[in-house]
Amino acid sequence: MKKILTMTLLTAAALLSLASCKEKKAEDNGIIKTDYEAPKPTDPKVSSVSTVSEEVEWVEGRRYYVTITGKADSTLSMVENEYGQKFIDNAIRVDVTRADSTLFFKQTFTKESFANWLNKDYREKAILASISFFGIEGDLLTFIVSLNHPEASEDESLDLLMQIDRHGGTSIKPFTYNDRDDLDVREQ
């Protein structure tokens, strides 16, 4: 009787071990598997058209109007992200008019306008995102120029400081927001 019981227990143990081998699940090692599929490229994306106008007191306390108009420009080279999505780059026009409506300054800027300050990655894969009026430093109208990779956060932008002098000349230099405190800018 003991032999039959022992044989039955051994047979049951063998069958359980074989069954457990068949159902053994793969270890996940803490790695979560997902079925991620990169977004499919669509038609080229464009930035929205925007116009911002601001009245400022500038040279000798006279009134000027700074108008910045940005729009996607299909004549410019397109930029492509890592998923193959294309983006149309922007052209941004800065106009400065006097109170009597005479034009003091008018220039359209593209990414190429800032090529001297861009590395290869930004020349090939970034767009001109914005030009924003920042304030007046002495007799200079001061602007922040932002270039970035499409759909990137603002923290990932390359910023430049652009200034227009009282004779209509422009100067451009690298800028970080840590430099803000070093500027003696009178905000309007």
Coordinates of C-alpha atoms in Angstrom, one line a residue:
M1 CA 0.0 0.0 0.0
K2 CA 2.9 2.3 0.9
K3 CA 4.4 1.5 -2.5
I4 CA 1.2 2.5 -4.4
L5 CA 0.9 5.7 -2.4
T6 CA 4.5 6.6 -3.0
M7 CA 4.2 5.9 -6.7
T8 CA 1.0 7.9 -6.9
L9 CA 2.6 10.9 -5.2
L10 CA 5.7 10.7 -7.3
T11 CA 3.6 10.5 -10.5
A12 CA 1.5 13.5 -9.4
A13 CA 4.6 15.5 -8.5
A14 CA 6.1 14.8 -11.9
L15 CA 2.9 15.8 -13.7
L16 CA 2.7 19.0 -11.7
S17 CA 6.3 19.9 -12.5
L18 CA 5.7 19.2 -16.2
A19 CA 2.5 21.3 -16.2
S20 CA 4.3 24.2 -14.4
C21 CA 7.0 24.2 -17.0
K22 CA 4.5 24.6 -19.8
E23 CA 2.8 27.5 -18.0
K24 CA 6.0 29.3 -16.9
K25 CA 5.7 33.0 -17.8
A26 CA 8.6 35.0 -19.1
E27 CA 10.2 37.3 -16.5
D28 CA 9.7 41.0 -17.2
N29 CA 12.8 42.2 -15.5
G30 CA 11.0 45.4 -14.6
I31 CA 10.8 46.3 -18.3
I32 CA 7.4 47.5 -19.5
K33 CA 6.7 46.5 -23.1
T34 CA 4.6 48.8 -25.2
D35 CA 3.5 48.8 -28.8
Y36 CA 4.6 52.4 -29.6
E37 CA 4.1 53.5 -33.1
A38 CA 5.6 56.8 -34.2
P39 CA 3.2 59.3 -35.6
K40 CA 2.7 59.2 -39.3
P41 CA 3.7 62.3 -41.2
T42 CA 0.9 64.5 -42.4
D43 CA 0.9 67.5 -44.7
P44 CA 3.5 70.1 -43.8
K45 CA 2.6 71.9 -40.6
V46 CA 2.5 75.7 -40.4
S47 CA 2.6 78.2 -37.6
S48 CA -0.3 80.5 -37.1
V49 CA -0.1 84.0 -38.6
S50 CA 0.3 86.6 -35.9
T51 CA 0.6 90.4 -35.7
V52 CA 1.6 92.2 -32.5
S53 CA 1.8 96.0 -32.3
E54 CA 3.0 98.1 -29.5
E55 CA 3.3 101.9 -28.9
V56 CA 6.7 102.9 -27.4
E57 CA 8.4 106.2 -26.4
W58 CA 11.8 106.1 -27.9
V59 CA 14.2 108.7 -29.3
E60 CA 13.9 111.9 -27.3
G61 CA 10.6 110.8 -25.9
R62 CA 8.9 110.5 -29.3
R63 CA 6.1 108.0 -29.9
Y64 CA 6.8 105.1 -32.2
Y65 CA 4.9 101.9 -33.1
V66 CA 6.6 98.6 -33.3
T67 CA 4.7 96.0 -35.3
I68 CA 5.8 92.4 -35.6
T69 CA 4.1 90.1 -38.2
G70 CA 4.9 86.5 -38.4
K71 CA 3.7 83.9 -41.0
A72 CA 4.6 80.6 -42.5
D73 CA 6.5 81.1 -45.8
S74 CA 6.3 78.2 -48.2
T75 CA 9.1 79.7 -50.3
L76 CA 11.6 78.8 -47.5
S77 CA 13.2 75.4 -47.0
M78 CA 11.0 73.0 -45.0
V79 CA 12.3 71.4 -41.8
E80 CA 11.7 67.8 -41.0
N81 CA 11.6 66.2 -37.6
E82 CA 12.8 62.7 -36.6
Y83 CA 9.4 61.2 -37.6
G84 CA 9.5 62.6 -41.1
Q85 CA 6.9 65.3 -40.3
K86 CA 7.6 68.4 -42.4
F87 CA 7.2 72.0 -41.1
I88 CA 7.1 75.2 -43.1
D89 CA 9.6 77.8 -41.7
N90 CA 8.5 81.3 -40.8
A91 CA 9.3 84.8 -42.1
I92 CA 8.8 87.6 -39.5
R93 CA 8.6 91.3 -40.5
V94 CA 9.5 94.0 -38.0
D95 CA 8.1 97.5 -38.8
V96 CA 8.9 100.6 -36.8
T97 CA 6.8 103.7 -37.7
R98 CA 6.8 107.2 -36.3
A99 CA 3.8 108.8 -34.8
D100 CA 3.1 110.6 -38.1
S101 CA 2.9 107.2 -39.8
T102 CA 6.2 107.5 -41.7
L103 CA 8.2 104.3 -41.8
F104 CA 11.4 104.3 -39.8
F105 CA 12.4 100.7 -40.2
K106 CA 11.1 97.7 -42.1
Q107 CA 12.8 94.3 -42.5
T108 CA 11.7 90.8 -43.0
F109 CA 13.7 88.2 -41.1
T110 CA 14.1 84.5 -41.8
K111 CA 16.2 81.8 -40.2
E112 CA 18.9 82.7 -42.7
S113 CA 19.1 86.2 -41.3
F114 CA 20.6 84.6 -38.1
A115 CA 22.7 81.9 -39.8
N116 CA 26.0 83.3 -38.3
W117 CA 24.7 82.4 -34.8
L118 CA 23.4 78.9 -35.6
N119 CA 25.1 75.6 -35.4
K120 CA 24.5 72.9 -38.1
D121 CA 21.6 71.3 -36.2
Y122 CA 19.7 74.6 -35.9
R123 CA 20.5 75.6 -39.5
E124 CA 19.1 72.3 -40.8
K125 CA 16.3 71.3 -38.3
A126 CA 15.0 74.5 -36.5
I127 CA 12.5 77.2 -37.5
L128 CA 12.4 80.9 -36.8
A129 CA 9.8 80.6 -34.0
S130 CA 9.3 84.3 -32.9
I131 CA 10.7 87.8 -32.6
S132 CA 9.3 89.6 -29.5
F133 CA 9.7 93.2 -28.5
F134 CA 11.6 93.2 -25.2
G135 CA 12.0 96.9 -24.3
I136 CA 14.3 99.8 -24.8
E137 CA 18.0 99.8 -23.7
G138 CA 19.4 103.4 -23.9
D139 CA 18.6 104.4 -27.5
L140 CA 18.2 100.8 -28.7
L141 CA 14.9 99.0 -29.5
T142 CA 15.5 95.5 -28.1
F143 CA 14.0 92.2 -29.3
I144 CA 14.4 88.6 -28.4
V145 CA 14.6 86.2 -31.4
S146 CA 13.8 82.6 -30.8
L147 CA 14.6 79.6 -33.0
N148 CA 13.7 76.1 -32.1
H149 CA 13.0 72.6 -33.3
P150 CA 9.3 72.3 -34.3
E151 CA 7.0 71.2 -31.5
A152 CA 9.9 71.5 -29.0
S153 CA 9.3 73.3 -25.7
E154 CA 10.4 76.9 -25.1
D155 CA 13.1 75.6 -22.9
E156 CA 14.8 74.1 -25.9
S157 CA 15.0 77.3 -28.0
L158 CA 18.0 79.2 -29.1
D159 CA 17.6 82.9 -28.2
L160 CA 19.3 85.9 -29.7
L161 CA 19.2 89.5 -28.7
M162 CA 18.5 91.8 -31.6
Q163 CA 18.7 95.6 -31.3
I164 CA 17.8 98.4 -33.7
D165 CA 19.6 101.7 -33.2
R166 CA 18.3 105.2 -33.8
H167 CA 19.8 105.1 -37.4
G168 CA 18.0 101.9 -38.3
G169 CA 21.1 99.7 -37.9
T170 CA 20.7 96.2 -36.4
S171 CA 23.0 94.2 -34.1
I172 CA 22.6 90.6 -33.1
K173 CA 24.2 88.6 -30.3
P174 CA 23.6 85.4 -28.3
F175 CA 21.3 85.8 -25.4
T176 CA 20.2 83.7 -22.4
Y177 CA 17.5 84.6 -20.0
N178 CA 20.2 84.8 -17.4
D179 CA 21.5 87.8 -19.3
R180 CA 18.2 89.7 -18.6
D181 CA 19.6 91.2 -15.4
D182 CA 22.6 92.6 -17.2
L183 CA 20.4 94.6 -19.6
D184 CA 19.3 98.1 -18.6
V185 CA 16.0 97.7 -20.4
R186 CA 13.1 100.0 -19.9
E187 CA 10.1 97.8 -20.5
Q188 CA 7.1 99.6 -22.1

